[in-house]
Amino acid sequence: MFNVLLAHIQEKVTLSVGDVDLLKSFFIPKKLRKRQYILQEGDVCKYLMFVEKGLLRMYHVDDKGAEHMIQFAWEGWWMADTYSFLSGDISQYNIDAIEDAELLMITLPNFEAMLLQLPVMERYFRILFQNNIISKERRLINTISYSAEERYKRLVAAHPEMIQRIPQNLIASYLGLTPETLSRIRKKLIQS
Amino acid sequence: MFNVLLAHIQEKVTLSVGDVDLLKSFFIPKKLRKRQYILQEGDVCKYLMFVEKGLLRMYHVDDKGAEHMIQFAWEGWWMADTYSFLSGDISQYNIDAIEDAELLMITLPNFEAMLLQLPVMERYFRILFQNNIISKERRLINTISYSAEERYKRLVAAHPEMIQRIPQNLIASYLGLTPETLSRIRKKLIQS
DNA sequence: AAATTCAATTGATTTACATCAACCCGTTAA
DNA sequence: TTAACGGGTTGATGTAAATCAATTGAATTT
C-alpha cells in the first residue's frame, strides 16, 4: 500500500525504519471508483492526497459551465487544492477519478504534526514544491507564448504518457482548447 | 540593507540573534540600474534573489522575438529562474530591472549550506514555495478559463499595485495580450 | 530646446480558434 | 438488440484578439 509513496520520499530524503512506521501512521488509505469525487466545488479540501494507483484529475468549472483541467495525477503524484487545504477556505475546484484509484491521504493537522515530528519531511516537501513550481511555470509559459498547435506538440514531446493515458477531450481542456480544435490539430499533424 | 528580508522571514519563522548573523553571512548585496540585466537567456541563473528595493521582471522571448512576462518582483519578493538555479542548466529567461533595485543574492552552495545550518529555513522556503504554487495555479486558471477583458478585471481586483507601478505594455504581456488589445479593453471599461 | 527613443492610442484588416450542428463508433446498460 | 452515452471527427459559420500601420504624447538623451 505504501510502496510508491515510500519510494518517492526515499528518492529525495533518508528515512530510518522508525521514521517509516511513524510516517505511515499519519496517512489514511482510500479507494476511489472511476468518476467518483474526492473534492467538489464548495467543499474544503481536507486532504493532501498521494496516488498509489490509478488516475485523478482536478478541474475548474467556469460561469458558462465549461470545465478547465488544472492538473492530472497518477502513480507517484500528489494531488490537492493546495490553497483550500492550507487555508481552510472552500475550494473552487473539483477532483475526481478518471480511473479507479488508491490514495494515501493526510489531513492538515496530521501534515503539520508530521513536519514537526519528522523534520526531514520539511525538506521533502520543500523539494516537492520546488519541482511543482518549475512545472507550473513551464506550463504557464507554454499557454502564454505558443499557438495551439505548438502547445500540443510541446506536450507530446514533454509528456507522451499523458497523451496515451488521458482522453483527448481532457487533454484539449488541459491545453486550453476545445476538443474540436485539438482533433483538427492532430489530423493536420498526422497528415504532414 | 537586510530589513525587508528579515521582516519577511520572521513573519513565517522565528530566528535567534545568532541565526540572524549567520543568515546574513550567506547573502551578497547587489545594486542594479534600470534596464540592467541580472540574468540573460543562455546563462545559468547563479542566484536566488530577494528584492530589498526596486522592481524586477523575468520574461521569455519566443521564436518570433516577442517578449512574454513571467513574473514581476518588488520589495519583499524573491526572483530567480528556479529551474536553472537548482539544476545548473542554462536559462531560457531574462531578468532585468524595471526600476533601480537593491538585491540580496544567494548562490546554490550557500543556499544548501544555509538550509543545513539553519534548518528553520527549510520551513521558511517550504511555506514560501507553497504560496508560490497557489499563486501560479491561480494565474494559470485565469489564463485558461477567462477572456482577455475578464483577465484584466481580475488582475485589477487582485493586484491593484501592479497596475499602478508597472507599464501597461508589460501588463499586457503578463496577461498574454498585445498592448493594442489591452488599450482597447481599458478604453471600453472606462467608458462603461 | 531639439532630437531621439519609448509608450499608448486608434483604425482597418486578418486569422486562429470557438461555436453550432450533424454524424460515427465503441461501450455500457436497460 | 436496441437504446443511451461518452468520445472523437468533420463541416459551416462567427468572433475575439492579433496584426499591420499611422499618430500622438511622454520621457530621455544630446
Short mmCIF file of C-alpha atoms (C1' of nucleotides) in Angstrom, two decimals:
data_model
loop_
_atom_site.label_atom_id
_atom_site.label_comp_id
_atom_site.label_asym_id
_atom_site.label_seq_id
_atom_site.Cartn_x
_atom_site.Cartn_y
_atom_site.Cartn_z
CA MET A 1 0.00 0.00 0.00
CA PHE A 2 2.80 2.45 0.85
CA ASN A 3 5.28 1.21 -1.75
CA VAL A 4 5.00 4.05 -4.19
CA LEU A 5 4.93 6.76 -1.52
CA LEU A 6 7.94 5.42 0.35
CA ALA A 7 9.94 5.06 -2.84
CA HIS A 8 9.04 8.60 -3.80
CA ILE A 9 10.13 10.02 -0.45
CA GLN A 10 13.33 7.97 -0.25
CA GLU A 11 14.37 9.27 -3.65
CA LYS A 12 14.69 12.68 -2.03
CA VAL A 13 15.49 12.14 1.66
CA THR A 14 16.59 9.34 4.02
CA LEU A 15 14.15 7.69 6.45
CA SER A 16 15.03 5.33 9.30
CA VAL A 17 12.91 2.23 9.98
CA GLY A 18 11.27 4.00 12.90
CA ASP A 19 10.57 7.04 10.71
CA VAL A 20 8.77 4.83 8.20
CA ASP A 21 6.40 3.44 10.82
CA LEU A 22 5.70 6.89 12.23
CA LEU A 23 5.18 8.28 8.74
CA LYS A 24 2.65 5.61 7.81
CA SER A 25 0.61 6.37 10.92
CA PHE A 26 -0.28 9.85 9.63
CA PHE A 27 -1.98 8.60 6.47
CA ILE A 28 -5.44 7.30 5.68
CA PRO A 29 -5.83 4.89 2.74
CA LYS A 30 -8.78 5.39 0.42
CA LYS A 31 -10.10 3.68 -2.69
CA LEU A 32 -11.94 5.56 -5.41
CA ARG A 33 -14.09 4.26 -8.26
CA LYS A 34 -13.93 5.79 -11.71
CA ARG A 35 -15.98 9.06 -11.81
CA GLN A 36 -16.08 9.25 -8.01
CA TYR A 37 -15.46 12.70 -6.49
CA ILE A 38 -12.94 13.23 -3.74
CA LEU A 39 -13.40 17.01 -3.74
CA GLN A 40 -16.32 19.08 -5.01
CA GLU A 41 -16.51 22.83 -5.55
CA GLY A 42 -17.84 24.46 -2.40
CA ASP A 43 -16.25 21.92 -0.04
CA VAL A 44 -12.99 22.38 1.81
CA CYS A 45 -10.09 20.26 0.57
CA LYS A 46 -9.46 18.26 3.75
CA TYR A 47 -6.62 16.10 2.46
CA LEU A 48 -3.34 16.14 0.70
CA MET A 49 -3.56 13.03 -1.46
CA PHE A 50 -0.85 10.78 -2.83
CA VAL A 51 -1.79 8.49 -5.72
CA GLU A 52 -0.58 4.92 -5.15
CA LYS A 53 -2.57 3.61 -8.12
CA GLY A 54 -4.93 4.99 -10.74
CA LEU A 55 -5.55 8.44 -12.20
CA LEU A 56 -7.15 11.63 -10.88
CA ARG A 57 -8.00 15.00 -12.36
CA MET A 58 -8.56 18.41 -10.80
CA TYR A 59 -10.64 20.88 -12.76
CA HIS A 60 -12.45 24.19 -12.57
CA VAL A 61 -15.92 24.85 -13.93
CA ASP A 62 -16.40 28.39 -15.24
CA ASP A 63 -19.52 30.60 -15.27
CA LYS A 64 -20.61 29.09 -18.58
CA GLY A 65 -20.29 25.53 -17.28
CA ALA A 66 -17.12 24.72 -19.22
CA GLU A 67 -14.56 22.51 -17.50
CA HIS A 68 -10.90 23.50 -17.36
CA MET A 69 -8.36 20.85 -16.38
CA ILE A 70 -5.89 22.14 -13.83
CA GLN A 71 -3.91 19.01 -13.15
CA PHE A 72 -3.77 15.26 -13.60
CA ALA A 73 -2.17 12.88 -11.09
CA TRP A 74 -1.31 9.22 -11.42
CA GLU A 75 1.01 6.79 -9.55
CA GLY A 76 3.65 8.79 -7.70
CA TRP A 77 1.94 12.20 -7.80
CA TRP A 78 0.39 14.35 -5.12
CA MET A 79 -2.99 15.98 -5.60
CA ALA A 80 -4.89 18.65 -3.68
CA ASP A 81 -6.27 22.13 -3.93
CA THR A 82 -3.24 23.44 -2.08
CA TYR A 83 -4.87 26.75 -1.25
CA SER A 84 -8.06 25.27 0.18
CA PHE A 85 -6.12 22.59 2.06
CA LEU A 86 -3.80 25.07 3.75
CA SER A 87 -6.21 27.94 4.33
CA GLY A 88 -9.39 26.01 5.13
CA ASP A 89 -11.32 28.17 2.63
CA ILE A 90 -13.78 26.42 0.36
CA SER A 91 -12.45 25.16 -2.95
CA GLN A 92 -13.33 26.41 -6.43
CA TYR A 93 -12.22 23.11 -7.90
CA ASN A 94 -13.35 19.53 -8.34
CA ILE A 95 -11.22 16.41 -8.04
CA ASP A 96 -12.42 13.02 -9.28
CA ALA A 97 -11.06 9.73 -10.57
CA ILE A 98 -10.55 9.15 -14.29
CA GLU A 99 -9.50 5.56 -13.48
CA ASP A 100 -10.16 3.52 -10.31
CA ALA A 101 -7.62 4.74 -7.78
CA GLU A 102 -5.93 4.02 -4.47
CA LEU A 103 -4.92 7.04 -2.42
CA LEU A 104 -2.98 7.82 0.72
CA MET A 105 -4.45 10.89 2.36
CA ILE A 106 -3.23 13.16 5.12
CA THR A 107 -5.19 15.86 6.98
CA LEU A 108 -3.78 19.32 7.72
CA PRO A 109 -3.34 18.62 11.48
CA ASN A 110 -1.53 15.39 10.64
CA PHE A 111 0.51 17.13 7.95
CA GLU A 112 1.67 19.71 10.47
CA ALA A 113 2.34 17.07 13.11
CA MET A 114 4.32 15.05 10.61
CA LEU A 115 6.51 18.04 9.72
CA LEU A 116 7.23 18.65 13.41
CA GLN A 117 7.90 15.02 14.29
CA LEU A 118 9.80 14.18 11.10
CA PRO A 119 11.72 17.34 10.23
CA VAL A 120 13.22 15.58 7.22
CA MET A 121 9.77 15.87 5.67
CA GLU A 122 10.13 19.66 5.62
CA ARG A 123 12.95 19.03 3.20
CA TYR A 124 10.94 16.52 1.18
CA PHE A 125 8.07 18.94 0.74
CA ARG A 126 10.33 21.89 0.05
CA ILE A 127 11.89 19.88 -2.80
CA LEU A 128 8.49 18.64 -3.96
CA PHE A 129 7.09 22.17 -4.03
CA GLN A 130 10.19 23.45 -5.79
CA ASN A 131 9.62 20.97 -8.59
CA ASN A 132 5.96 21.81 -8.69
CA ILE A 133 6.77 25.50 -9.16
CA ILE A 134 9.07 24.67 -12.04
CA SER A 135 6.46 22.63 -13.88
CA LYS A 136 3.68 25.18 -13.25
CA GLU A 137 5.93 27.90 -14.61
CA ARG A 138 6.65 25.86 -17.74
CA ARG A 139 3.00 25.27 -18.35
CA LEU A 140 2.23 28.94 -17.91
CA ILE A 141 4.90 29.98 -20.42
CA ASN A 142 3.54 27.47 -22.87
CA THR A 143 -0.02 28.74 -22.61
CA ILE A 144 1.06 32.38 -22.89
CA SER A 145 3.76 32.08 -25.54
CA TYR A 146 2.67 29.45 -28.03
CA SER A 147 -0.09 28.67 -30.51
CA ALA A 148 -2.49 25.78 -30.01
CA GLU A 149 -0.55 23.54 -32.38
CA GLU A 150 2.80 24.32 -30.79
CA ARG A 151 1.36 23.76 -27.32
CA TYR A 152 0.14 20.33 -28.32
CA LYS A 153 3.46 19.39 -29.92
CA ARG A 154 5.34 20.50 -26.82
CA LEU A 155 3.03 18.45 -24.60
CA VAL A 156 3.57 15.35 -26.74
CA ALA A 157 7.33 15.88 -26.52
CA ALA A 158 7.37 16.58 -22.78
CA HIS A 159 4.71 14.12 -21.53
CA PRO A 160 3.98 11.35 -24.04
CA GLU A 161 2.49 9.22 -21.21
CA MET A 162 -0.23 11.82 -20.72
CA ILE A 163 -1.29 11.61 -24.34
CA GLN A 164 -1.59 7.85 -24.18
CA ARG A 165 -3.39 7.58 -20.90
CA ILE A 166 -5.74 10.55 -20.81
CA PRO A 167 -8.82 11.01 -23.05
CA GLN A 168 -8.34 13.52 -25.81
CA ASN A 169 -11.13 15.86 -24.71
CA LEU A 170 -9.42 16.25 -21.31
CA ILE A 171 -6.06 16.89 -22.96
CA ALA A 172 -7.76 19.58 -25.04
CA SER A 173 -9.11 21.23 -21.92
CA TYR A 174 -5.70 20.98 -20.23
CA LEU A 175 -4.23 22.85 -23.20
CA GLY A 176 -6.98 25.47 -23.09
CA LEU A 177 -8.60 24.24 -26.33
CA THR A 178 -11.92 22.80 -27.45
CA PRO A 179 -11.99 19.09 -28.37
CA GLU A 180 -12.80 20.06 -31.97
CA THR A 181 -9.70 22.22 -32.27
CA LEU A 182 -7.44 19.51 -30.87
CA SER A 183 -8.95 16.94 -33.20
CA ARG A 184 -8.19 19.18 -36.19
CA ILE A 185 -4.65 19.83 -35.00
CA ARG A 186 -3.98 16.10 -34.68
CA LYS A 187 -5.39 15.44 -38.13
CA LYS A 188 -3.10 18.05 -39.60
CA LEU A 189 -0.03 16.68 -37.78
CA ILE A 190 -0.74 13.10 -38.85
CA GLN A 191 -1.11 14.11 -42.49
CA SER A 192 2.17 16.05 -42.61
CA MET B 1 20.05 46.51 3.89
CA PHE B 2 18.51 43.33 5.37
CA ASN B 3 15.39 44.96 6.83
CA VAL B 4 12.88 43.75 4.30
CA LEU B 5 14.33 40.22 4.11
CA LEU B 6 14.46 39.73 7.87
CA ALA B 7 10.93 41.02 8.32
CA HIS B 8 9.75 38.67 5.60
CA ILE B 9 11.40 35.64 7.18
CA GLN B 10 10.30 36.48 10.71
CA GLU B 11 6.71 36.68 9.57
CA LYS B 12 6.92 32.95 8.92
CA VAL B 13 9.52 31.50 11.33
CA THR B 14 11.50 32.53 14.41
CA LEU B 15 15.18 33.43 14.23
CA SER B 16 17.55 33.89 17.18
CA VAL B 17 20.07 36.77 17.19
CA GLY B 18 22.83 34.31 16.29
CA ASP B 19 20.71 32.92 13.46
CA VAL B 20 20.32 36.40 12.02
CA ASP B 21 24.07 36.98 11.86
CA LEU B 22 24.67 33.58 10.32
CA LEU B 23 21.87 34.14 7.84
CA LYS B 24 23.23 37.48 6.68
CA SER B 25 26.62 35.91 6.01
CA PHE B 26 25.21 33.78 3.18
CA PHE B 27 24.00 36.72 1.10
CA ILE B 28 25.67 39.06 -1.37
CA PRO B 29 24.17 42.55 -1.78
CA LYS B 30 23.88 43.93 -5.29
CA LYS B 31 22.60 47.16 -6.83
CA LEU B 32 21.02 47.26 -10.27
CA ARG B 33 20.30 50.21 -12.53
CA LYS B 34 17.11 50.43 -14.53
CA ARG B 35 17.32 48.23 -17.67
CA GLN B 36 20.32 46.35 -16.29
CA TYR B 37 20.27 42.56 -16.75
CA ILE B 38 20.89 40.21 -13.85
CA LEU B 39 20.16 37.11 -15.95
CA GLN B 40 20.25 36.66 -19.72
CA GLU B 41 18.94 33.78 -21.79
CA GLY B 42 21.74 31.27 -22.29
CA ASP B 43 23.37 31.96 -18.92
CA VAL B 44 22.91 29.89 -15.77
CA CYS B 45 20.85 31.54 -13.04
CA LYS B 46 23.52 31.64 -10.32
CA TYR B 47 21.48 33.35 -7.62
CA LEU B 48 18.25 33.30 -5.77
CA MET B 49 17.49 36.99 -5.41
CA PHE B 50 15.48 38.86 -2.82
CA VAL B 51 14.33 42.38 -3.71
CA GLU B 52 15.02 44.85 -0.89
CA LYS B 53 14.14 47.83 -3.10
CA GLY B 54 13.04 48.44 -6.68
CA LEU B 55 11.35 46.33 -9.32
CA LEU B 56 12.45 43.42 -11.49
CA ARG B 57 10.87 41.44 -14.29
CA MET B 58 11.52 37.95 -15.65
CA TYR B 59 10.49 37.27 -19.24
CA HIS B 60 10.79 34.83 -22.07
CA VAL B 61 11.48 35.74 -25.68
CA ASP B 62 9.79 33.46 -28.21
CA ASP B 63 10.94 32.38 -31.68
CA LYS B 64 9.36 35.47 -33.23
CA GLY B 65 11.11 37.81 -30.82
CA ALA B 66 8.03 38.59 -28.75
CA GLU B 67 8.54 39.06 -25.00
CA HIS B 68 6.32 37.23 -22.50
CA MET B 69 6.37 38.40 -18.90
CA ILE B 70 6.66 35.51 -16.48
CA GLN B 71 6.90 37.38 -13.20
CA PHE B 72 7.47 40.72 -11.58
CA ALA B 73 9.17 41.20 -8.20
CA TRP B 74 9.36 44.25 -5.99
CA GLU B 75 10.17 44.88 -2.32
CA GLY B 76 9.64 41.68 -0.36
CA TRP B 77 9.63 39.25 -3.30
CA TRP B 78 12.06 36.57 -4.40
CA MET B 79 13.13 36.24 -8.00
CA ALA B 80 15.03 33.57 -9.94
CA ASP B 81 14.69 31.07 -12.72
CA THR B 82 14.12 28.34 -10.15
CA TYR B 83 14.82 25.55 -12.61
CA SER B 84 18.10 26.94 -13.87
CA PHE B 85 19.20 27.87 -10.34
CA LEU B 86 18.59 24.40 -8.94
CA SER B 87 19.64 22.30 -11.91
CA GLY B 88 22.53 24.37 -13.23
CA ASP B 89 21.11 24.17 -16.75
CA ILE B 90 21.13 27.32 -18.84
CA SER B 91 18.12 29.57 -18.58
CA GLN B 92 15.55 30.34 -21.27
CA TYR B 93 14.62 33.54 -19.49
CA ASN B 94 15.84 37.06 -18.93
CA ILE B 95 15.70 39.06 -15.72
CA ASP B 96 16.29 42.80 -15.63
CA ALA B 97 15.37 45.87 -13.60
CA ILE B 98 12.30 47.95 -14.45
CA GLU B 99 13.30 50.37 -11.67
CA ASP B 100 16.69 50.81 -9.95
CA ALA B 101 16.94 47.97 -7.46
CA GLU B 102 18.79 46.64 -4.44
CA LEU B 103 19.05 42.88 -4.16
CA LEU B 104 20.23 40.28 -1.69
CA MET B 105 21.55 37.29 -3.57
CA ILE B 106 22.46 33.78 -2.51
CA THR B 107 24.31 31.13 -4.53
CA LEU B 108 23.21 27.48 -4.69
CA PRO B 109 26.08 26.23 -2.48
CA ASN B 110 25.25 28.91 0.08
CA PHE B 111 21.55 28.15 -0.21
CA GLU B 112 22.22 24.50 0.56
CA ALA B 113 24.61 25.36 3.39
CA MET B 114 22.04 27.74 4.84
CA LEU B 115 19.36 25.04 4.83
CA LEU B 116 21.69 22.64 6.64
CA GLN B 117 22.95 25.15 9.20
CA LEU B 118 19.60 26.85 9.76
CA PRO B 119 17.00 24.07 9.47
CA VAL B 120 14.26 26.57 10.23
CA MET B 121 14.88 27.92 6.73
CA GLU B 122 13.64 24.63 5.27
CA ARG B 123 10.34 25.56 6.79
CA TYR B 124 10.51 29.13 5.53
CA PHE B 125 11.15 28.02 1.96
CA ARG B 126 8.58 25.27 2.13
CA ILE B 127 5.98 27.87 3.11
CA LEU B 128 7.27 30.32 0.52
CA PHE B 129 7.09 27.71 -2.23
CA GLN B 130 3.62 26.65 -1.08
CA ASN B 131 2.39 30.19 -1.54
CA ASN B 132 4.13 30.45 -4.86
CA ILE B 133 2.35 27.33 -6.10
CA ILE B 134 -1.00 28.76 -5.08
CA SER B 135 -0.46 32.00 -6.96
CA LYS B 136 0.93 30.26 -10.06
CA GLU B 137 -2.12 27.99 -10.09
CA ARG B 138 -4.44 30.97 -9.87
CA ARG B 139 -2.73 32.68 -12.74
CA LEU B 140 -2.92 29.54 -14.85
CA ILE B 141 -6.66 29.14 -14.23
CA ASN B 142 -7.18 32.75 -15.15
CA THR B 143 -5.31 32.46 -18.45
CA ILE B 144 -7.09 29.23 -19.37
CA SER B 145 -10.60 30.00 -18.19
CA TYR B 146 -11.28 33.67 -18.87
CA SER B 147 -11.47 36.17 -21.71
CA ALA B 148 -8.96 38.99 -22.09
CA GLU B 149 -11.32 41.52 -20.53
CA GLU B 150 -12.16 39.29 -17.57
CA ARG B 151 -8.47 38.53 -17.03
CA TYR B 152 -7.67 42.22 -16.85
CA LYS B 153 -10.53 42.93 -14.46
CA ARG B 154 -9.44 40.10 -12.20
CA LEU B 155 -5.87 41.39 -12.18
CA VAL B 156 -7.03 44.88 -11.23
CA ALA B 157 -9.09 43.39 -8.41
CA ALA B 158 -6.37 41.05 -7.14
CA HIS B 159 -3.26 43.23 -7.63
CA PRO B 160 -4.08 46.93 -8.00
CA GLU B 161 -0.48 47.81 -7.04
CA MET B 162 0.75 46.04 -10.15
CA ILE B 163 -1.43 48.16 -12.41
CA GLN B 164 -0.14 51.37 -10.87
CA ARG B 165 3.51 50.52 -10.81
CA ILE B 166 4.11 48.53 -13.99
CA PRO B 167 3.96 49.92 -17.54
CA GLN B 168 0.87 48.96 -19.47
CA ASN B 169 2.65 47.12 -22.27
CA LEU B 170 4.27 44.81 -19.69
CA ILE B 171 0.92 44.20 -18.01
CA ALA B 172 -0.46 43.28 -21.43
CA SER B 173 2.31 40.77 -21.93
CA TYR B 174 1.78 39.36 -18.42
CA LEU B 175 -1.86 38.77 -19.33
CA GLY B 176 -0.92 37.17 -22.65
CA LEU B 177 -2.23 40.11 -24.71
CA THR B 178 -0.89 42.65 -27.17
CA PRO B 179 -0.59 46.25 -25.94
CA GLU B 180 -3.22 47.28 -28.51
CA THR B 181 -5.77 44.84 -27.14
CA LEU B 182 -5.21 45.96 -23.55
CA SER B 183 -5.51 49.60 -24.56
CA ARG B 184 -8.88 48.90 -26.18
CA ILE B 185 -10.10 46.92 -23.16
CA ARG B 186 -9.22 49.79 -20.84
CA LYS B 187 -10.95 52.30 -23.07
CA LYS B 188 -14.08 50.19 -23.05
CA LEU B 189 -14.01 49.75 -19.25
CA ILE B 190 -13.50 53.48 -18.62
CA GLN B 191 -16.43 54.38 -20.86
CA SER B 192 -18.87 51.99 -19.20
"C1'" DA C 1 15.21 73.07 -26.64
"C1'" DA C 2 15.91 69.91 -30.24
"C1'" DA C 3 16.29 65.23 -31.21
"C1'" DT C 4 15.58 60.56 -30.41
"C1'" DT C 5 13.51 56.85 -28.25
"C1'" DC C 6 9.71 54.66 -25.89
"C1'" DA C 7 4.68 54.10 -24.62
"C1'" DA C 8 -0.08 54.46 -25.62
"C1'" DT C 9 -3.89 55.14 -28.70
"C1'" DT C 10 -6.90 54.45 -32.74
"C1'" DG C 11 -8.44 52.46 -37.18
"C1'" DA C 12 -8.56 48.83 -40.87
"C1'" DT C 13 -7.83 44.14 -41.82
"C1'" DT C 14 -6.75 39.29 -40.94
"C1'" DT C 15 -6.69 34.94 -38.58
"C1'" DA C 16 -6.73 31.44 -35.11
"C1'" DC C 17 -9.76 29.36 -32.62
"C1'" DA C 18 -14.65 28.87 -30.80
"C1'" DT C 19 -19.22 27.77 -31.62
"C1'" DC C 20 -23.01 25.26 -33.51
"C1'" DA C 21 -24.55 21.15 -35.60
"C1'" DA C 22 -24.56 16.66 -37.50
"C1'" DC C 23 -22.69 12.16 -37.59
"C1'" DC C 24 -19.88 7.94 -36.39
"C1'" DC C 25 -18.10 4.44 -33.48
"C1'" DG C 26 -17.47 1.57 -29.42
"C1'" DT C 27 -19.17 0.50 -24.71
"C1'" DT C 28 -22.18 0.08 -21.24
"C1'" DA C 29 -26.77 -0.79 -19.89
"C1'" DA C 30 -31.71 -1.45 -19.91
"C1'" DT D 1 -30.99 -5.75 -29.63
"C1'" DT D 2 -31.86 -1.60 -29.03
"C1'" DA D 3 -31.24 2.34 -26.58
"C1'" DA D 4 -28.25 5.57 -24.41
"C1'" DC D 5 -23.88 7.61 -23.69
"C1'" DG D 6 -19.12 9.13 -24.00
"C1'" DG D 7 -15.55 10.26 -27.07
"C1'" DG D 8 -13.96 11.57 -31.45
"C1'" DT D 9 -14.43 13.60 -36.23
"C1'" DT D 10 -15.89 16.84 -39.82
"C1'" DG D 11 -18.11 20.97 -41.93
"C1'" DA D 12 -20.07 25.75 -41.97
"C1'" DT D 13 -20.06 30.00 -39.67
"C1'" DG D 14 -18.89 33.55 -36.12
"C1'" DT D 15 -15.85 36.35 -33.31
"C1'" DA D 16 -12.18 37.74 -30.07
"C1'" DA D 17 -7.91 39.07 -30.39
"C1'" DA D 18 -3.68 39.60 -33.43
"C1'" DT D 19 -1.50 42.06 -36.91
"C1'" DC D 20 -0.30 46.00 -39.63
"C1'" DA D 21 0.03 50.85 -39.90
"C1'" DA D 22 -0.20 55.60 -38.65
"C1'" DT D 23 -0.47 59.36 -34.98
"C1'" DT D 24 0.21 61.47 -30.64
"C1'" DG D 25 2.25 62.15 -26.46
"C1'" DA D 26 5.99 61.41 -22.71
"C1'" DA D 27 10.26 60.75 -21.31
"C1'" DT D 28 15.41 60.57 -22.09
"C1'" DT D 29 19.35 61.96 -24.23
"C1'" DT D 30 22.24 65.24 -26.63
#
